[in-house]
Amino acid sequence: MFTPPTRRHALRALCALLMPFSVRAMAANDPSENAADCVIPAKAGGGFALTCALARDALQAVRPARPPLTQRYLPGGIGAVAFDRVATGKLGGPGTLVAFSSGSLLNLAQGRFGPHSPSAVRWIATLGTDYGVIAVHRDSPYKRLQDLVAALRQDPSRIAFGAGGTVGSQDWVKAALLVRAAGRDHKAMRFVSFEGGGDALSALQGKHVDVFPGDAAEALQAIAGGAAVRLLAVLSDKRLGGALTGVPTAREQSVDLVWPTVRGLYLSSDVPEAAVRAWTTAWREASAAPAYAALRERHGLYPFDLTGPALDDYVQAQIKTYRQLADELGLRRWPS
């Protein structure tokens, strides 16, 4: 005999019917749950590519049902082209993340990213920090950092530094500070510019340059791939663990040079506030996940997790510091 449904049964049926649509609607409004791009603003093989790879893996761990974060390359000015396109609205949207580093902030501080202020984008998260290294070919006559410093003291123009970026980039600054530590004028050094650390490491492999003042993670990645590279020093304030356990700091070798390279992500400034909150929440969850520490270490980074106002404050403070450094090194600053 047919029993007519009660009001409670009808409500349960309606809720069951509407629930999938509600979940789908929430996901549709959350870009961290949907297809998205991570823009690598340089050529392959450098730190920006490493950042997007870590972002992809970390996000997948906390959003397993989402499509994997797509990686796309947009080289040009070590981040300048990508930043300008995002700041001018030619590139962006809730599903477009862009990798940045401390080098990006250094270039922004000098006005090398065009007439844009730091508020031209939304800083979403830092994924960790890398550290600078001074590296040479495995067959180099420089076995220790002191050997290189002695050669620089004798004649800095005889040694070719090769790294990502042009004059004023963070790799150039590392080289300049090393030459100054040797007691010579940094303007006398030779610096060969490349569009990213991958190309610079290839040049070191081919012995086209003598020294790579780059970052640890990209150098270790190259070494893991069979590159004949020797690390003379890591530019951290104390010895690091993991693959860098046996590498002395510059300070241990009487060279007071420390250079952390923070790596993170930004969005265009015109995205809805809800999208900014969604991505911020996603990265907070990712960095808090139990497996994140091991994942970050696998990509050669060390702990440094910032989001929200704390990240905005950090960006502003770093840009102020980098402007002072640029003035100290006699670098031209364009208005921004």
Coordinates of C-alpha atoms in Angstrom, one line a residue:
M1 CA 0.0 0.0 0.0
F2 CA 1.4 3.4 -1.0
T3 CA 2.3 5.7 2.0
P4 CA 2.5 9.4 1.1
P5 CA 5.8 11.0 2.2
T6 CA 5.8 13.0 5.3
R7 CA 7.1 16.6 5.4
R8 CA 10.3 15.4 7.0
H9 CA 10.9 12.9 4.2
A10 CA 10.3 15.5 1.6
L11 CA 12.8 17.9 3.3
R12 CA 15.4 15.1 3.5
A13 CA 15.0 14.3 -0.2
L14 CA 15.2 18.0 -1.2
C15 CA 18.4 18.4 0.9
A16 CA 20.0 15.3 -0.7
L17 CA 19.1 16.6 -4.1
L18 CA 20.5 20.1 -3.5
M19 CA 23.7 19.0 -1.6
P20 CA 25.8 18.1 -4.7
F21 CA 24.8 21.4 -6.4
S22 CA 25.8 23.3 -3.2
V23 CA 29.2 21.6 -3.1
R24 CA 29.8 22.2 -6.8
A25 CA 28.8 25.9 -6.4
M26 CA 31.2 26.4 -3.5
A27 CA 34.0 24.7 -5.5
A28 CA 33.2 26.9 -8.5
N29 CA 33.8 30.0 -6.4
D30 CA 37.0 28.7 -4.9
P31 CA 39.9 29.0 -7.4
S32 CA 42.1 26.8 -5.2
E33 CA 39.7 23.9 -6.0
N34 CA 39.8 24.4 -9.7
A35 CA 42.2 24.4 -12.7
A36 CA 44.8 27.1 -12.2
D37 CA 48.2 28.1 -13.6
C38 CA 51.5 28.8 -11.9
V39 CA 53.5 31.2 -14.1
I40 CA 57.3 30.7 -14.1
P41 CA 58.7 34.1 -15.0
A42 CA 62.0 32.7 -16.4
K43 CA 63.4 29.9 -18.4
A44 CA 63.5 26.3 -17.2
G45 CA 65.8 25.0 -14.5
G46 CA 65.9 27.9 -12.1
G47 CA 64.3 28.8 -8.7
F48 CA 61.0 30.0 -10.2
A49 CA 60.4 26.6 -11.7
L50 CA 61.2 25.0 -8.4
T51 CA 58.7 27.3 -6.7
C52 CA 55.9 26.3 -9.0
A53 CA 56.8 22.6 -8.7
L54 CA 56.6 22.9 -4.9
A55 CA 53.3 24.8 -5.1
R56 CA 51.8 22.2 -7.4
D57 CA 52.8 19.3 -5.1
A58 CA 51.8 21.0 -1.9
L59 CA 48.5 22.1 -3.2
Q60 CA 47.7 18.7 -4.5
A61 CA 48.3 17.2 -1.1
V62 CA 45.6 19.3 0.5
R63 CA 43.3 19.5 -2.5
P64 CA 43.6 16.0 -3.9
A65 CA 40.4 16.2 -6.0
R66 CA 41.5 19.4 -7.9
P67 CA 43.3 19.3 -11.3
P68 CA 47.1 19.6 -10.9
L69 CA 48.4 23.1 -11.0
T70 CA 49.6 23.8 -14.5
Q71 CA 53.1 25.3 -15.0
R72 CA 53.7 27.7 -17.8
Y73 CA 56.8 29.8 -18.7
L74 CA 56.9 33.5 -19.3
P75 CA 60.6 34.6 -19.3
G76 CA 61.7 38.1 -19.6
G77 CA 63.7 40.3 -17.3
I78 CA 63.8 37.7 -14.6
G79 CA 60.2 38.4 -13.7
A80 CA 59.8 41.9 -15.1
V81 CA 57.6 40.8 -18.1
A82 CA 55.3 38.7 -15.9
F83 CA 55.0 41.4 -13.2
D84 CA 54.2 44.1 -15.7
R85 CA 51.5 42.1 -17.5
V86 CA 49.9 41.2 -14.2
A87 CA 50.1 44.8 -12.9
T88 CA 48.6 46.2 -16.2
G89 CA 45.8 43.6 -16.3
K90 CA 47.1 41.8 -19.4
L91 CA 47.7 38.6 -17.4
G92 CA 45.9 37.5 -14.3
G93 CA 42.6 36.4 -12.8
P94 CA 41.8 34.2 -9.8
G95 CA 43.4 31.1 -11.5
T96 CA 46.8 32.7 -12.3
L97 CA 49.5 32.5 -9.7
V98 CA 53.0 33.9 -10.4
A99 CA 56.2 32.8 -8.7
F100 CA 58.4 35.5 -7.0
S101 CA 61.6 35.5 -5.0
S102 CA 63.7 38.0 -3.0
G103 CA 65.3 38.8 -6.3
S104 CA 61.9 40.0 -7.5
L105 CA 61.6 42.3 -4.6
L106 CA 65.1 43.6 -5.2
N107 CA 64.2 44.4 -8.8
L108 CA 60.9 46.0 -7.7
A109 CA 62.8 48.1 -5.2
Q110 CA 64.9 49.5 -8.1
G111 CA 62.0 50.2 -10.4
R112 CA 63.1 47.4 -12.8
F113 CA 59.6 46.0 -13.0
G114 CA 58.2 49.2 -14.5
P115 CA 56.3 52.0 -12.9
H116 CA 54.6 49.7 -10.4
S117 CA 54.4 49.7 -6.7
P118 CA 54.4 46.6 -4.5
S119 CA 50.6 47.0 -4.2
A120 CA 50.2 46.4 -7.9
V121 CA 49.8 42.7 -7.1
R122 CA 48.4 40.6 -4.2
W123 CA 51.1 38.8 -2.3
I124 CA 49.6 35.4 -1.4
A125 CA 52.2 33.2 0.4
T126 CA 55.9 32.4 0.9
L127 CA 56.6 28.7 0.5
G128 CA 60.0 28.6 2.1
T129 CA 63.5 30.2 1.8
D130 CA 66.5 29.3 -0.2
Y131 CA 70.0 30.6 0.4
G132 CA 72.6 31.9 -1.9
V133 CA 75.7 29.9 -2.8
I134 CA 79.0 30.5 -4.4
A135 CA 79.7 27.7 -6.8
V136 CA 82.4 26.7 -9.3
H137 CA 83.0 23.9 -11.7
R138 CA 84.3 20.7 -10.1
D139 CA 87.6 21.1 -11.9
S140 CA 88.1 24.7 -10.8
P141 CA 91.4 25.7 -9.2
Y142 CA 89.3 27.3 -6.4
K143 CA 88.9 24.6 -3.8
R144 CA 87.8 26.9 -1.0
L145 CA 86.1 30.3 -0.8
Q146 CA 89.4 31.8 0.5
D147 CA 91.1 30.7 -2.8
L148 CA 88.5 32.6 -4.8
V149 CA 88.7 35.7 -2.5
A150 CA 92.5 35.7 -2.9
A151 CA 92.1 35.6 -6.7
L152 CA 89.6 38.4 -6.6
R153 CA 91.9 40.5 -4.4
Q154 CA 94.6 40.1 -7.0
D155 CA 92.5 40.9 -10.1
P156 CA 88.7 40.8 -10.0
S157 CA 88.5 41.4 -13.8
R158 CA 90.1 38.0 -14.5
I159 CA 87.1 36.0 -13.0
A160 CA 83.8 35.7 -14.9
F161 CA 80.7 35.5 -12.7
G162 CA 77.7 34.1 -14.5
A163 CA 74.1 34.0 -13.1
G164 CA 70.5 35.0 -13.7
G165 CA 69.7 38.6 -14.2
T166 CA 71.6 41.7 -15.2
V167 CA 73.4 44.4 -13.2
G168 CA 71.5 45.0 -10.1
S169 CA 69.9 41.6 -9.9
Q170 CA 70.2 39.6 -6.7
D171 CA 72.9 37.3 -8.2
W172 CA 74.8 40.3 -9.4
V173 CA 74.5 41.8 -5.9
K174 CA 75.9 38.6 -4.3
A175 CA 78.9 38.8 -6.7
A176 CA 79.4 42.5 -6.0
L177 CA 79.3 41.9 -2.2
L178 CA 81.9 39.1 -2.6
V179 CA 84.2 41.3 -4.6
R180 CA 83.9 44.1 -2.0
A181 CA 84.6 41.5 0.8
A182 CA 87.9 40.8 -1.1
G183 CA 88.7 44.5 -0.7
R184 CA 88.2 45.5 -4.4
D185 CA 85.8 47.7 -6.3
H186 CA 82.7 45.7 -7.4
K187 CA 82.6 47.8 -10.6
A188 CA 85.8 46.0 -11.8
M189 CA 84.2 42.6 -11.8
R190 CA 83.0 40.7 -14.9
F191 CA 79.4 39.5 -14.9
V192 CA 77.7 37.5 -17.6
S193 CA 73.9 37.8 -17.6
F194 CA 71.6 34.8 -18.2
E195 CA 67.8 34.5 -18.2
G196 CA 67.6 32.3 -15.1
G197 CA 69.8 30.0 -13.0
G198 CA 69.4 27.0 -15.4
D199 CA 71.2 28.7 -18.2
A200 CA 73.9 30.1 -15.9
L201 CA 74.6 26.6 -14.5
S202 CA 74.8 25.2 -18.0
A203 CA 77.4 27.9 -18.8
L204 CA 79.3 26.9 -15.7
Q205 CA 79.2 23.3 -16.8
G206 CA 80.7 24.3 -20.1
K207 CA 83.4 26.4 -18.3
H208 CA 82.2 29.5 -20.1
V209 CA 82.0 31.3 -16.7
D210 CA 84.2 30.7 -13.6
V211 CA 81.8 31.3 -10.7
F212 CA 78.0 30.9 -10.2
P213 CA 76.7 33.2 -7.4
G214 CA 73.2 31.6 -7.4
D215 CA 71.0 29.8 -5.0
A216 CA 71.4 26.5 -3.2
A217 CA 68.2 24.8 -4.4
E218 CA 68.9 25.3 -8.1
A219 CA 72.6 24.3 -7.7
L220 CA 71.7 21.1 -5.8
Q221 CA 69.1 20.3 -8.4
A222 CA 71.8 20.6 -11.1
I223 CA 74.2 18.5 -9.0
A224 CA 71.6 15.8 -8.5
G225 CA 71.2 15.7 -12.3
G226 CA 74.9 15.0 -12.7
A227 CA 76.3 18.6 -13.1
A228 CA 80.0 18.9 -12.3
V229 CA 79.6 21.7 -9.7
R230 CA 81.4 22.4 -6.4
L231 CA 79.8 24.5 -3.7
L232 CA 82.4 26.7 -2.0
A233 CA 80.0 28.4 0.4
V234 CA 76.4 28.7 1.4
L235 CA 75.3 32.3 2.2
S236 CA 73.3 31.4 5.4
D237 CA 74.0 32.7 8.9
K238 CA 74.7 29.2 10.2
R239 CA 75.3 25.7 8.8
L240 CA 72.3 24.2 7.1
G241 CA 71.2 20.6 7.2
G242 CA 70.1 18.1 4.5
A243 CA 72.2 18.1 1.3
L244 CA 74.1 21.2 2.5
T245 CA 75.4 19.7 5.7
G246 CA 79.0 19.6 4.5
V247 CA 79.0 23.0 2.9
P248 CA 80.6 25.8 5.1
T249 CA 79.0 29.2 5.3
A250 CA 80.8 32.2 4.0
R251 CA 81.0 33.6 7.6
E252 CA 82.9 30.4 8.6
Q253 CA 85.4 31.4 6.0
S254 CA 85.8 35.0 7.2
V255 CA 83.5 36.5 4.6
D256 CA 80.5 38.3 6.2
L257 CA 78.0 37.6 3.4
V258 CA 74.5 36.3 4.1
W259 CA 71.8 36.1 1.4
P260 CA 68.4 34.4 2.0
T261 CA 66.2 34.0 -1.0
V262 CA 62.5 33.7 0.0
R263 CA 60.3 32.1 -2.6
G264 CA 56.5 32.6 -2.9
L265 CA 53.5 33.4 -5.0
Y266 CA 51.4 36.5 -6.0
L267 CA 48.1 37.2 -7.8
S268 CA 46.8 40.1 -9.8
S269 CA 45.5 42.9 -7.6
D270 CA 42.1 43.0 -9.3
V271 CA 40.9 39.5 -8.3
P272 CA 37.9 39.3 -5.9
E273 CA 38.7 39.4 -2.2
A274 CA 37.1 36.0 -1.9
A275 CA 39.7 34.6 -4.3
V276 CA 42.5 36.1 -2.3
R277 CA 41.1 34.5 0.9
A278 CA 40.6 31.2 -0.8
W279 CA 44.2 31.0 -2.0
T280 CA 45.6 32.3 1.4
T281 CA 43.6 29.6 3.2
A282 CA 44.8 26.9 0.7
W283 CA 48.5 27.8 1.4
R284 CA 48.0 28.0 5.1
E285 CA 46.5 24.5 5.0
A286 CA 49.3 23.3 2.7
S287 CA 52.1 24.6 4.9
A288 CA 50.5 23.2 8.0
A289 CA 50.0 19.7 6.5
P290 CA 52.1 17.0 8.2
A291 CA 53.9 16.1 4.9
Y292 CA 54.8 19.7 3.9
A293 CA 58.2 19.8 5.8
A294 CA 59.5 16.8 3.9
L295 CA 58.1 18.1 0.6
R296 CA 59.7 21.5 1.1
E297 CA 63.0 19.8 2.0
R298 CA 62.8 17.7 -1.2
H299 CA 62.6 20.9 -3.2
G300 CA 65.7 22.3 -1.4
L301 CA 63.9 25.0 0.7
Y302 CA 63.9 25.8 4.4
P303 CA 61.0 27.0 6.7
F304 CA 59.7 30.5 6.0
D305 CA 55.9 30.6 5.9
L306 CA 54.1 33.9 5.6
T307 CA 50.6 34.9 4.4
G308 CA 48.2 37.8 4.7
P309 CA 49.2 41.1 6.5
A310 CA 52.5 39.5 7.8
L311 CA 53.6 38.9 4.2
D312 CA 52.6 42.4 3.1
D313 CA 54.7 43.9 6.0
Y314 CA 57.6 41.6 5.1
V315 CA 57.5 42.8 1.4
Q316 CA 57.5 46.4 2.4
A317 CA 60.4 46.0 4.8
Q318 CA 62.5 44.1 2.3
I319 CA 61.9 46.6 -0.4
K320 CA 63.1 49.4 2.0
T321 CA 66.2 47.4 2.8
Y322 CA 66.9 46.7 -0.9
R323 CA 66.6 50.3 -1.8
Q324 CA 69.2 51.2 0.8
L325 CA 71.5 48.4 -0.6
A326 CA 71.0 49.6 -4.2
D327 CA 72.1 53.1 -3.1
E328 CA 75.1 51.7 -1.3
L329 CA 76.2 49.9 -4.4
G330 CA 75.6 52.9 -6.7
L331 CA 72.8 51.2 -8.6
R332 CA 70.4 53.4 -10.6
R333 CA 66.8 53.4 -9.2
W334 CA 64.0 54.1 -11.6
P335 CA 60.8 55.7 -10.1
S336 CA 58.1 53.3 -9.3

